[in-house]
Coordinates of C-alpha atoms in Angstrom, one line a residue:
Chain A
D1 CA -70.4 -34.3 87.2
Q2 CA -67.2 -34.4 89.3
Q3 CA -65.1 -31.5 88.0
V4 CA -62.1 -32.3 90.3
K5 CA -60.8 -35.9 90.8
Q6 CA -58.3 -37.7 92.9
N7 CA -58.3 -41.2 91.4
S8 CA -56.0 -42.6 94.1
P9 CA -57.9 -43.2 97.3
S10 CA -54.7 -43.9 99.3
L11 CA -50.9 -43.7 99.1
S12 CA -48.3 -45.4 101.2
V13 CA -44.7 -43.9 101.2
Q14 CA -41.5 -44.6 103.3
E15 CA -40.3 -41.8 105.4
G16 CA -37.7 -39.7 103.7
R17 CA -38.8 -40.6 100.2
I18 CA -41.1 -38.4 97.9
S19 CA -44.8 -38.5 98.0
I20 CA -46.6 -37.6 94.9
L21 CA -50.3 -36.9 95.0
N22 CA -52.3 -36.5 91.8
C23 CA -55.2 -34.5 90.9
D24 CA -57.4 -34.2 87.6
Y25 CA -59.8 -31.6 86.6
T26 CA -62.3 -31.0 83.6
N27 CA -63.2 -27.4 83.9
S28 CA -60.7 -25.3 81.8
M29 CA -62.1 -22.1 83.4
F30 CA -60.5 -22.8 86.8
D31 CA -58.0 -20.0 87.7
Y32 CA -56.5 -21.3 90.9
F33 CA -55.8 -24.9 92.4
L34 CA -55.2 -25.4 96.1
W35 CA -54.0 -28.4 98.2
Y36 CA -55.2 -29.0 101.7
K37 CA -54.3 -31.4 104.4
K38 CA -56.9 -32.7 106.8
Y39 CA -56.5 -34.7 110.0
P40 CA -59.4 -36.5 111.6
A41 CA -61.8 -34.3 113.6
E42 CA -60.0 -31.1 112.3
G43 CA -60.7 -28.5 109.6
P44 CA -58.6 -28.7 106.4
T45 CA -55.2 -26.9 106.6
F46 CA -54.1 -25.0 103.6
L47 CA -50.8 -25.9 102.2
I48 CA -50.2 -24.4 98.9
S49 CA -51.8 -22.8 95.8
I50 CA -51.0 -22.2 92.2
S51 CA -52.3 -20.0 89.6
S52 CA -53.5 -21.3 86.3
I53 CA -50.9 -19.1 84.5
K54 CA -48.0 -20.9 86.3
D55 CA -46.7 -24.3 86.1
K56 CA -45.0 -24.7 89.4
N57 CA -45.0 -23.2 92.8
E58 CA -42.8 -24.1 95.8
D59 CA -43.0 -23.8 99.5
G60 CA -40.5 -25.5 101.5
R61 CA -41.0 -29.4 101.2
F62 CA -44.3 -28.8 99.2
T63 CA -44.2 -28.2 95.4
V64 CA -47.2 -28.1 93.1
F65 CA -47.0 -28.8 89.5
L66 CA -49.7 -27.9 87.0
N67 CA -50.1 -29.3 83.4
K68 CA -52.8 -27.1 81.8
S69 CA -52.9 -29.0 78.5
A70 CA -53.4 -32.4 80.4
K71 CA -55.6 -30.7 83.1
H72 CA -53.6 -32.4 85.7
L73 CA -51.7 -31.3 88.9
S74 CA -49.7 -33.0 91.5
L75 CA -48.4 -32.2 94.8
H76 CA -44.8 -33.4 95.8
I77 CA -43.8 -33.7 99.3
V78 CA -39.9 -34.1 99.8
P79 CA -38.7 -35.6 102.1
S80 CA -41.9 -37.2 103.4
Q81 CA -42.4 -37.3 107.2
P82 CA -44.5 -39.4 109.3
G83 CA -46.5 -36.2 110.5
D84 CA -47.4 -35.8 107.0
S85 CA -49.9 -38.7 107.3
A86 CA -53.4 -37.2 106.6
V87 CA -56.0 -36.9 103.9
Y88 CA -55.0 -34.6 101.1
F89 CA -57.5 -32.7 99.3
C90 CA -57.0 -31.0 95.9
A91 CA -59.4 -28.1 95.2
A92 CA -60.0 -25.7 92.3
M93 CA -61.7 -22.3 91.9
S94 CA -62.6 -19.6 89.4
V95 CA -62.5 -15.9 90.2
G96 CA -65.1 -14.9 87.6
G97 CA -68.8 -14.1 88.4
T98 CA -70.8 -15.8 91.1
S99 CA -68.1 -18.7 91.2
Y100 CA -65.7 -16.4 93.1
G101 CA -64.2 -18.1 95.9
K102 CA -66.2 -21.2 95.4
L103 CA -63.8 -24.1 95.9
T104 CA -64.6 -27.3 94.2
F105 CA -62.8 -30.3 96.0
G106 CA -61.7 -33.7 94.9
Q107 CA -62.6 -36.7 97.0
G108 CA -59.1 -36.9 98.9
T109 CA -56.2 -39.1 99.0
I110 CA -55.1 -40.8 102.3
L111 CA -51.4 -40.5 102.6
T112 CA -49.6 -42.7 105.1
V113 CA -45.8 -42.1 105.7
H114 CA -44.1 -45.2 107.3
P115 CA -41.1 -44.6 109.6
Chain B
G1 CA -52.9 -15.0 115.6
A2 CA -56.3 -16.6 116.2
G3 CA -57.6 -18.7 113.4
V4 CA -61.2 -19.4 112.4
S5 CA -63.3 -20.5 115.1
Q6 CA -66.6 -22.2 115.0
S7 CA -69.2 -23.2 117.6
P8 CA -70.5 -25.5 118.8
S9 CA -68.0 -28.1 117.9
N10 CA -70.6 -30.8 118.1
K11 CA -74.3 -30.6 118.1
V12 CA -76.9 -33.4 118.3
T13 CA -80.5 -32.3 117.5
E14 CA -83.9 -33.9 116.9
K15 CA -85.4 -34.1 113.6
G16 CA -87.5 -31.1 113.0
K17 CA -85.7 -28.7 115.3
D18 CA -83.9 -25.6 114.2
V19 CA -80.1 -25.2 114.6
E20 CA -77.7 -22.2 114.5
L21 CA -74.1 -22.7 113.6
R22 CA -71.5 -19.8 114.3
C23 CA -68.4 -18.9 112.6
D24 CA -65.8 -16.3 113.7
P25 CA -63.2 -15.7 110.8
I26 CA -59.7 -14.6 111.0
S27 CA -59.6 -10.9 112.0
G28 CA -59.3 -8.7 108.9
H29 CA -60.7 -11.4 106.7
T30 CA -63.6 -9.7 104.8
A31 CA -64.5 -12.9 102.7
L32 CA -66.2 -15.9 104.7
Y33 CA -67.3 -19.3 103.2
W34 CA -69.5 -22.1 104.5
Y35 CA -68.9 -25.6 103.3
R36 CA -70.2 -29.0 104.5
Q37 CA -68.8 -32.6 104.5
S38 CA -71.5 -35.3 104.5
L39 CA -70.5 -38.8 105.6
G40 CA -68.6 -40.4 102.6
Q41 CA -68.9 -37.4 100.5
G42 CA -66.4 -34.6 99.6
L43 CA -66.5 -31.1 100.8
E44 CA -69.5 -29.2 99.2
F45 CA -69.5 -25.4 98.8
L46 CA -72.6 -23.9 100.4
I47 CA -72.4 -20.0 100.4
Y48 CA -69.8 -17.2 100.5
F49 CA -69.9 -13.7 102.1
Q50 CA -68.0 -10.6 100.8
G51 CA -68.3 -8.3 103.7
N52 CA -72.0 -8.6 104.8
S53 CA -73.4 -9.6 101.4
A54 CA -73.7 -13.0 99.8
P55 CA -73.7 -12.7 96.1
D56 CA -74.7 -16.3 95.3
K57 CA -77.0 -18.5 97.5
S58 CA -77.5 -21.1 94.9
G59 CA -75.1 -23.5 96.8
L60 CA -77.5 -23.9 99.8
P61 CA -79.1 -27.3 99.6
S62 CA -82.7 -26.1 100.3
D63 CA -84.8 -23.1 101.6
R64 CA -84.5 -24.5 105.1
F65 CA -80.8 -23.3 105.0
S66 CA -80.0 -19.6 105.4
A67 CA -76.9 -17.7 106.4
E68 CA -76.2 -14.3 107.6
R69 CA -73.2 -12.1 108.5
T70 CA -73.4 -8.8 110.4
G71 CA -70.7 -6.4 110.9
G72 CA -68.5 -8.0 108.5
S73 CA -67.3 -10.5 111.1
V74 CA -69.2 -13.3 112.6
S75 CA -71.6 -15.5 110.4
T76 CA -74.4 -17.9 111.3
L77 CA -75.7 -20.6 109.3
T78 CA -79.2 -21.6 110.4
I79 CA -80.9 -24.7 109.4
Q80 CA -84.6 -25.0 110.0
R81 CA -86.8 -28.1 110.6
T82 CA -83.6 -30.3 110.4
Q83 CA -83.7 -33.6 108.5
Q84 CA -81.5 -36.6 109.0
E85 CA -79.7 -35.8 105.7
D86 CA -78.5 -32.6 107.2
S87 CA -76.2 -34.5 109.3
A88 CA -72.7 -33.4 108.2
V89 CA -69.6 -31.5 109.4
Y90 CA -70.2 -27.8 108.6
L91 CA -67.0 -25.9 107.9
C92 CA -66.3 -22.3 107.7
A93 CA -63.4 -20.6 106.1
S94 CA -62.3 -17.0 105.6
S95 CA -59.6 -15.2 103.5
L96 CA -58.6 -11.7 102.4
W97 CA -61.0 -10.3 99.9
D98 CA -58.4 -10.4 97.1
R99 CA -56.9 -13.7 97.9
P100 CA -59.8 -16.2 97.7
Y101 CA -57.2 -18.8 96.7
E102 CA -56.0 -18.9 100.3
Q103 CA -58.9 -19.9 102.4
Y104 CA -58.4 -20.9 105.9
F105 CA -60.7 -23.3 107.5
G106 CA -62.2 -23.6 111.1
P107 CA -62.5 -27.0 113.0
G108 CA -66.0 -27.5 111.9
T109 CA -69.3 -28.2 113.7
R110 CA -70.5 -31.9 113.7
L111 CA -74.2 -31.9 113.2
T112 CA -76.1 -35.0 114.0
V113 CA -79.8 -35.1 113.5
T114 CA -81.6 -38.1 115.3

């Protein structure tokens, strides 16, 4: 049972345009959602998170939108840059009980930004 | 400041041998997490520590896996009698105790069991 899903394996975008990465989840008990970027042979880099009580969080070029009724979140990168080319992972967590701190990850989306 | 460090970066071992993987978290981070990414798989949670204690060990794949943390800092993940299916990248992350939603990862240890 995959609780966090990224249905698009890859996304290709032109430099300067918007990149929109999508993520769906099934567990309504998740309290936080996170986005990570990963380059080959490196650990994931934390980008941005959002609490389940909010619907938007912004940090520089990165904005995460949360639609709880649809159990859907998205990461917007504006403007996209070639250095943003990486694998992007969506993750979710609960803070209750023994699940505290346990991140459940999606399968990742490969973003390619063309110059 | 320094990020999460892990050692070794690569480890090749023979089936049946024991291995120890080390994680040094960001200074001041009392929460520490272990994950692994097997070939073609997503990132899988293994265990987390709050200080020196691990409240939930149910994510460890088998009883051949164990982890400890002493002094509230460095953690070691030990795999006994390694099997080929243990081959994966083992990732460690840390966070402030009250901000588990900001976990910072190390570069990982790539374990290959031959």
